[in-house]
Coordinates of C-alpha atoms in Angstrom, one line a residue:
M217 CA 2.3 -38.2 78.2
E218 CA 1.0 -34.8 77.1
L219 CA -1.9 -34.8 74.7
I220 CA -4.1 -32.1 73.1
N221 CA -7.8 -32.7 72.5
F222 CA -9.6 -31.5 69.4
R223 CA -13.2 -31.5 68.5
V224 CA -14.4 -33.2 65.2
G225 CA -18.2 -33.1 64.9
Q226 CA -19.6 -34.8 68.0
K227 CA -16.3 -36.6 68.6
T228 CA -13.2 -35.7 70.6
I229 CA -9.8 -36.8 69.4
S230 CA -6.4 -36.6 71.1
L231 CA -2.9 -36.2 69.6
K232 CA 0.5 -36.3 71.3
I233 CA 2.0 -32.9 71.6
L234 CA 5.2 -34.2 70.0
D235 CA 3.2 -35.2 66.9
I236 CA 2.1 -31.6 66.3
L237 CA 4.2 -28.9 64.6
L238 CA 1.7 -26.1 64.4
T239 CA -2.0 -25.3 64.2
E240 CA -3.4 -22.6 62.1
R241 CA -6.8 -21.2 61.0
F242 CA -8.2 -22.9 57.9
E243 CA -8.7 -20.3 55.2
D244 CA -10.0 -22.6 52.4
N245 CA -6.9 -21.9 50.3
L246 CA -5.7 -25.4 49.5
T247 CA -4.4 -26.5 46.2
A248 CA -6.7 -29.2 44.8
L249 CA -5.1 -32.4 43.3
P250 CA -6.8 -35.4 41.7
N251 CA -7.3 -38.2 44.2
D252 CA -9.8 -40.9 45.0
N253 CA -9.6 -40.5 48.8
K254 CA -12.6 -38.4 49.8
S255 CA -10.9 -37.2 53.0
F256 CA -8.0 -35.7 51.1
I257 CA -9.0 -32.1 50.5
G258 CA -5.9 -30.6 49.0
V259 CA -2.3 -29.4 49.6
K260 CA -0.8 -26.5 51.5
D261 CA 2.8 -25.4 51.7
Y262 CA 4.3 -25.6 55.2
M263 CA 8.0 -24.7 55.6
E264 CA 8.2 -24.9 51.7
T265 CA 6.9 -28.5 51.9
P266 CA 3.7 -29.4 50.0
T267 CA 1.7 -31.0 52.8
P268 CA -1.4 -33.1 52.1
I269 CA -4.4 -32.0 54.2
F270 CA -7.1 -34.6 55.3
D271 CA -10.5 -33.8 56.7
L272 CA -10.9 -35.8 59.9
G273 CA -14.6 -35.2 59.8
I274 CA -14.9 -37.2 56.7
I275 CA -12.6 -39.9 58.1
L276 CA -14.3 -40.3 61.5
N277 CA -17.9 -39.2 60.7
K278 CA -18.2 -40.0 56.9
Q279 CA -19.2 -36.3 56.4
S280 CA -17.3 -33.0 56.8
T281 CA -18.4 -30.9 59.7
Q282 CA -19.1 -28.1 57.2
D283 CA -21.6 -30.3 55.3
S284 CA -23.1 -31.5 58.5
N285 CA -23.6 -27.9 59.6
L286 CA -25.2 -26.9 56.3
S287 CA -27.6 -29.9 56.7
L288 CA -28.5 -28.7 60.2
V289 CA -29.1 -25.1 58.8
D290 CA -31.4 -26.6 56.2
L291 CA -33.2 -28.6 58.9
F292 CA -33.8 -25.4 60.9
S293 CA -35.0 -23.6 57.7
G294 CA -37.5 -26.5 57.2
W295 CA -38.9 -26.1 60.7
E296 CA -39.0 -22.3 60.3
Q297 CA -41.1 -22.7 57.1
K298 CA -43.5 -25.1 58.9
Q299 CA -44.1 -22.4 61.6
H300 CA -44.8 -19.8 58.8
E301 CA -47.3 -22.2 57.2
W302 CA -48.9 -22.9 60.6
F303 CA -49.4 -19.2 61.4
F304 CA -50.6 -18.3 57.9
A305 CA -53.1 -21.2 58.1
L306 CA -54.4 -19.8 61.4
E307 CA -54.8 -16.4 59.9
N308 CA -56.6 -17.8 56.9
S309 CA -59.0 -19.8 59.1
I310 CA -59.9 -16.6 61.0
N311 CA -60.4 -14.6 57.8
Q312 CA -62.4 -17.3 56.1
N313 CA -64.3 -18.3 59.2
Q314 CA -63.2 -21.9 58.5
P315 CA -62.0 -24.7 60.9
F316 CA -58.3 -24.7 61.7
N317 CA -57.1 -28.1 60.8
H318 CA -53.6 -27.8 62.3
N319 CA -52.4 -29.0 65.7
T320 CA -52.8 -26.6 68.6
D321 CA -51.7 -29.0 71.4
I322 CA -48.1 -28.2 72.3
Q323 CA -47.7 -31.7 73.7
Q324 CA -48.4 -33.2 70.3
S325 CA -46.3 -30.8 68.3
N326 CA -43.6 -32.5 66.2
F327 CA -41.5 -29.3 66.4
A328 CA -41.7 -29.3 70.2
K329 CA -40.8 -32.9 70.4
W330 CA -37.8 -32.2 68.1
Y331 CA -36.3 -29.3 70.0
S332 CA -36.9 -31.0 73.3
S333 CA -34.8 -33.9 72.2
F334 CA -32.2 -31.9 70.3
K335 CA -28.6 -32.4 71.5
T336 CA -25.5 -30.4 70.6
E337 CA -22.0 -29.7 72.1
N338 CA -22.5 -26.0 71.1
E339 CA -23.5 -24.3 74.3
D340 CA -24.7 -21.1 72.6
L341 CA -26.8 -23.1 70.2
R342 CA -28.3 -25.2 73.0
A343 CA -29.2 -22.0 74.9
I344 CA -31.0 -20.7 71.8
I345 CA -32.9 -23.9 71.4
E346 CA -34.0 -23.7 75.0
R347 CA -35.6 -20.3 74.3
F348 CA -37.9 -21.8 71.6
K349 CA -40.1 -23.3 74.3
I350 CA -41.8 -20.2 75.7
P351 CA -42.9 -18.3 72.5
H352 CA -43.9 -21.6 70.8
A353 CA -46.1 -22.7 73.8
R354 CA -47.6 -19.2 74.0
L355 CA -48.5 -19.3 70.3
Y356 CA -50.3 -22.6 70.7
S357 CA -52.1 -21.4 73.7
R358 CA -53.2 -18.2 72.1
A359 CA -54.3 -20.0 68.9
N360 CA -56.9 -21.9 70.9
K361 CA -58.3 -18.7 72.4
L362 CA -58.4 -17.1 68.9
I363 CA -60.3 -20.1 67.5
E364 CA -62.8 -19.7 70.4
L365 CA -63.3 -16.0 69.5
V366 CA -64.2 -16.9 65.9
K367 CA -66.6 -19.6 67.1
K368 CA -68.3 -17.0 69.3
G369 CA -68.7 -14.7 66.2
N370 CA -65.9 -12.3 66.9
P371 CA -63.4 -12.7 64.1
K372 CA -62.4 -9.0 64.0
Q373 CA -61.2 -9.2 67.6
A374 CA -59.5 -12.5 66.8
L375 CA -57.6 -10.8 63.9
I376 CA -56.6 -7.9 66.2
E377 CA -55.1 -10.3 68.7
L378 CA -53.5 -12.4 66.0
N379 CA -51.6 -9.3 64.8
I380 CA -50.4 -8.8 68.4
E381 CA -49.1 -12.4 68.3
R382 CA -47.5 -11.9 64.9
N383 CA -45.4 -9.0 66.3
S384 CA -44.6 -10.7 69.6
N385 CA -44.4 -14.5 70.1
F386 CA -44.3 -15.4 66.4
M387 CA -41.6 -12.9 65.5
Q388 CA -39.6 -13.9 68.5
L389 CA -39.8 -17.5 67.3
I390 CA -38.6 -16.5 63.8
R391 CA -35.8 -14.4 65.2
L392 CA -34.7 -17.5 67.2
F393 CA -34.5 -19.5 64.0
E394 CA -32.3 -16.9 62.4
S395 CA -30.1 -16.8 65.5
A396 CA -29.7 -20.6 65.6
K397 CA -28.7 -20.7 61.9
E398 CA -26.3 -17.9 62.4
Q399 CA -24.8 -19.5 65.4
I400 CA -24.2 -22.8 63.5
V401 CA -22.4 -21.0 60.7
L402 CA -20.4 -18.6 62.9
D403 CA -19.3 -21.2 65.4
Y404 CA -17.5 -23.3 62.7
K405 CA -13.9 -22.0 62.6
P406 CA -11.9 -25.0 61.6
I407 CA -8.2 -25.3 62.0
I408 CA -5.4 -27.3 60.4
I409 CA -3.1 -29.4 62.6
F410 CA 0.3 -29.8 60.9
T411 CA 1.7 -33.1 62.2
T412 CA 5.2 -34.5 62.1
K413 CA 7.0 -37.8 62.3
D414 CA 10.5 -36.5 63.1
G415 CA 9.7 -33.3 65.1
R416 CA 11.0 -31.1 62.3
T417 CA 9.3 -31.6 58.9
P418 CA 5.6 -31.8 58.2
H419 CA 3.9 -35.1 57.5
I420 CA 0.3 -34.3 56.9
G421 CA -2.3 -31.7 58.0
L422 CA -5.6 -32.6 59.7
L423 CA -8.7 -30.5 59.5
V424 CA -10.5 -30.3 62.8
D425 CA -13.3 -28.1 64.2
K426 CA -11.5 -26.6 67.2
V427 CA -8.9 -27.0 70.0
E428 CA -10.3 -28.1 73.3
D429 CA -7.8 -28.6 76.0
N430 CA -4.5 -30.2 77.1
I431 CA -4.4 -33.4 79.2
S432 CA -1.7 -35.6 80.8
Y433 CA -2.2 -39.4 80.7
K434 CA -0.3 -42.5 81.6
K435 CA 0.0 -45.5 79.4
E436 CA -2.5 -47.5 81.5
D437 CA -5.1 -44.8 81.0
I438 CA -5.2 -45.7 77.3
K439 CA -7.9 -48.3 76.7
P440 CA -7.3 -50.6 73.7
L441 CA -9.8 -51.0 70.9
D442 CA -9.5 -54.8 70.9
K443 CA -12.8 -55.4 72.7
L444 CA -14.7 -53.3 70.2
T445 CA -13.3 -55.1 67.2
D446 CA -13.6 -58.6 68.9
V447 CA -17.4 -58.3 69.1
G448 CA -17.7 -57.4 65.4
F449 CA -17.7 -53.6 65.7
E450 CA -16.5 -52.7 62.2
I451 CA -14.1 -49.8 61.5
D452 CA -12.9 -49.0 58.1
P453 CA -9.2 -49.7 57.5
Q454 CA -8.0 -46.1 57.2
T455 CA -9.7 -45.2 60.5
K456 CA -8.7 -48.3 62.3
N457 CA -5.0 -47.9 61.3
M458 CA -4.8 -44.5 63.0
M459 CA -6.8 -45.2 66.1
R460 CA -4.6 -46.2 69.1
G461 CA -7.2 -46.4 71.9
L462 CA -9.8 -44.6 74.0
I463 CA -9.1 -42.2 76.8
K464 CA -11.8 -41.7 79.4
L465 CA -12.7 -38.0 79.9
E466 CA -15.2 -36.6 82.4
H467 CA -18.4 -37.5 80.6
K468 CA -17.1 -39.2 77.4
H469 CA -14.2 -40.8 75.6
S470 CA -11.5 -39.3 73.4
V471 CA -10.0 -41.3 70.5
L472 CA -6.2 -41.3 70.5
I473 CA -5.0 -40.7 66.9
D474 CA -1.7 -41.6 65.4
P475 CA -1.4 -39.3 62.4
S476 CA 1.6 -41.1 60.9
A477 CA -0.7 -44.0 60.0
I478 CA -2.7 -41.8 57.6
F479 CA -1.1 -42.4 54.2
R480 CA 0.1 -39.7 51.9
P481 CA -1.5 -39.6 48.4
D482 CA 0.6 -41.5 45.9
H483 CA 1.4 -38.5 43.8
L484 CA 2.9 -36.8 47.0
M485 CA 4.9 -39.8 48.2
H486 CA 8.6 -38.9 48.3
Q487 CA 9.5 -41.4 50.9
H488 CA 8.2 -44.7 52.3
T489 CA 5.6 -44.3 55.0
E490 CA 5.7 -46.9 57.7
E491 CA 2.5 -48.0 59.3
T492 CA 3.5 -49.6 62.5
A493 CA 1.2 -51.7 64.7
E494 CA 2.3 -50.0 67.9
Y495 CA 2.1 -46.3 68.7
G496 CA 5.1 -44.9 70.6
L497 CA 3.4 -43.8 73.7
F498 CA 6.6 -43.1 75.7

């Protein structure tokens, strides 16, 4: 069986090649229609057929990837603001010859703890995060030396060296924040998968983050979800209906999706949609 893997947030999903008519870049040009289903984001014409489009991010993750990305950008902006506040507080303590009441131990830095534990599938973003460590550690190290200069009665020299830090390690840190936020926004290039039930006409469209790879699997490679549900692992009905099993990849699992099990909005139903218990694997 030939499958194609797609990325949806931190999850990987698989669809049979025979279930796919076409993939195309999402241009945010859907026709909105009233509907109570949060995952239904609009209609797009395909082969002169109004086709409902569903956001798989909302179905699988309870939040669209775009909203998740915006939240992550806001998080980076928050950490960036804290670094500005820390640096300005250091500058003010030198100017006013007052104690610096912020942390200067890199091991106790909440920001350092955060970026050290940060995980992402985005390799470029992960590389940017890794680069935070050196300028951030240098800033903390230099801050202790500047504080010692002030204590020894040399605030002017401390200010001179602080300006050097402003134009080097501090600015490098700020540029990395901007690069990280830009990477998050630019990396998101969602696509619509137009699916089919008969191999000719569109059934629904699914919004996903990106195409990953093609894989070939045998029926015995598909692990059922029974064990998850038997131990009380709750899955909402819409998601459960379309999940047909787990596929073991190299370092993770992919969820096999049956797009025919996702209902069409009532106002678009021109034919009865069958939701079968078994997915035709072969």
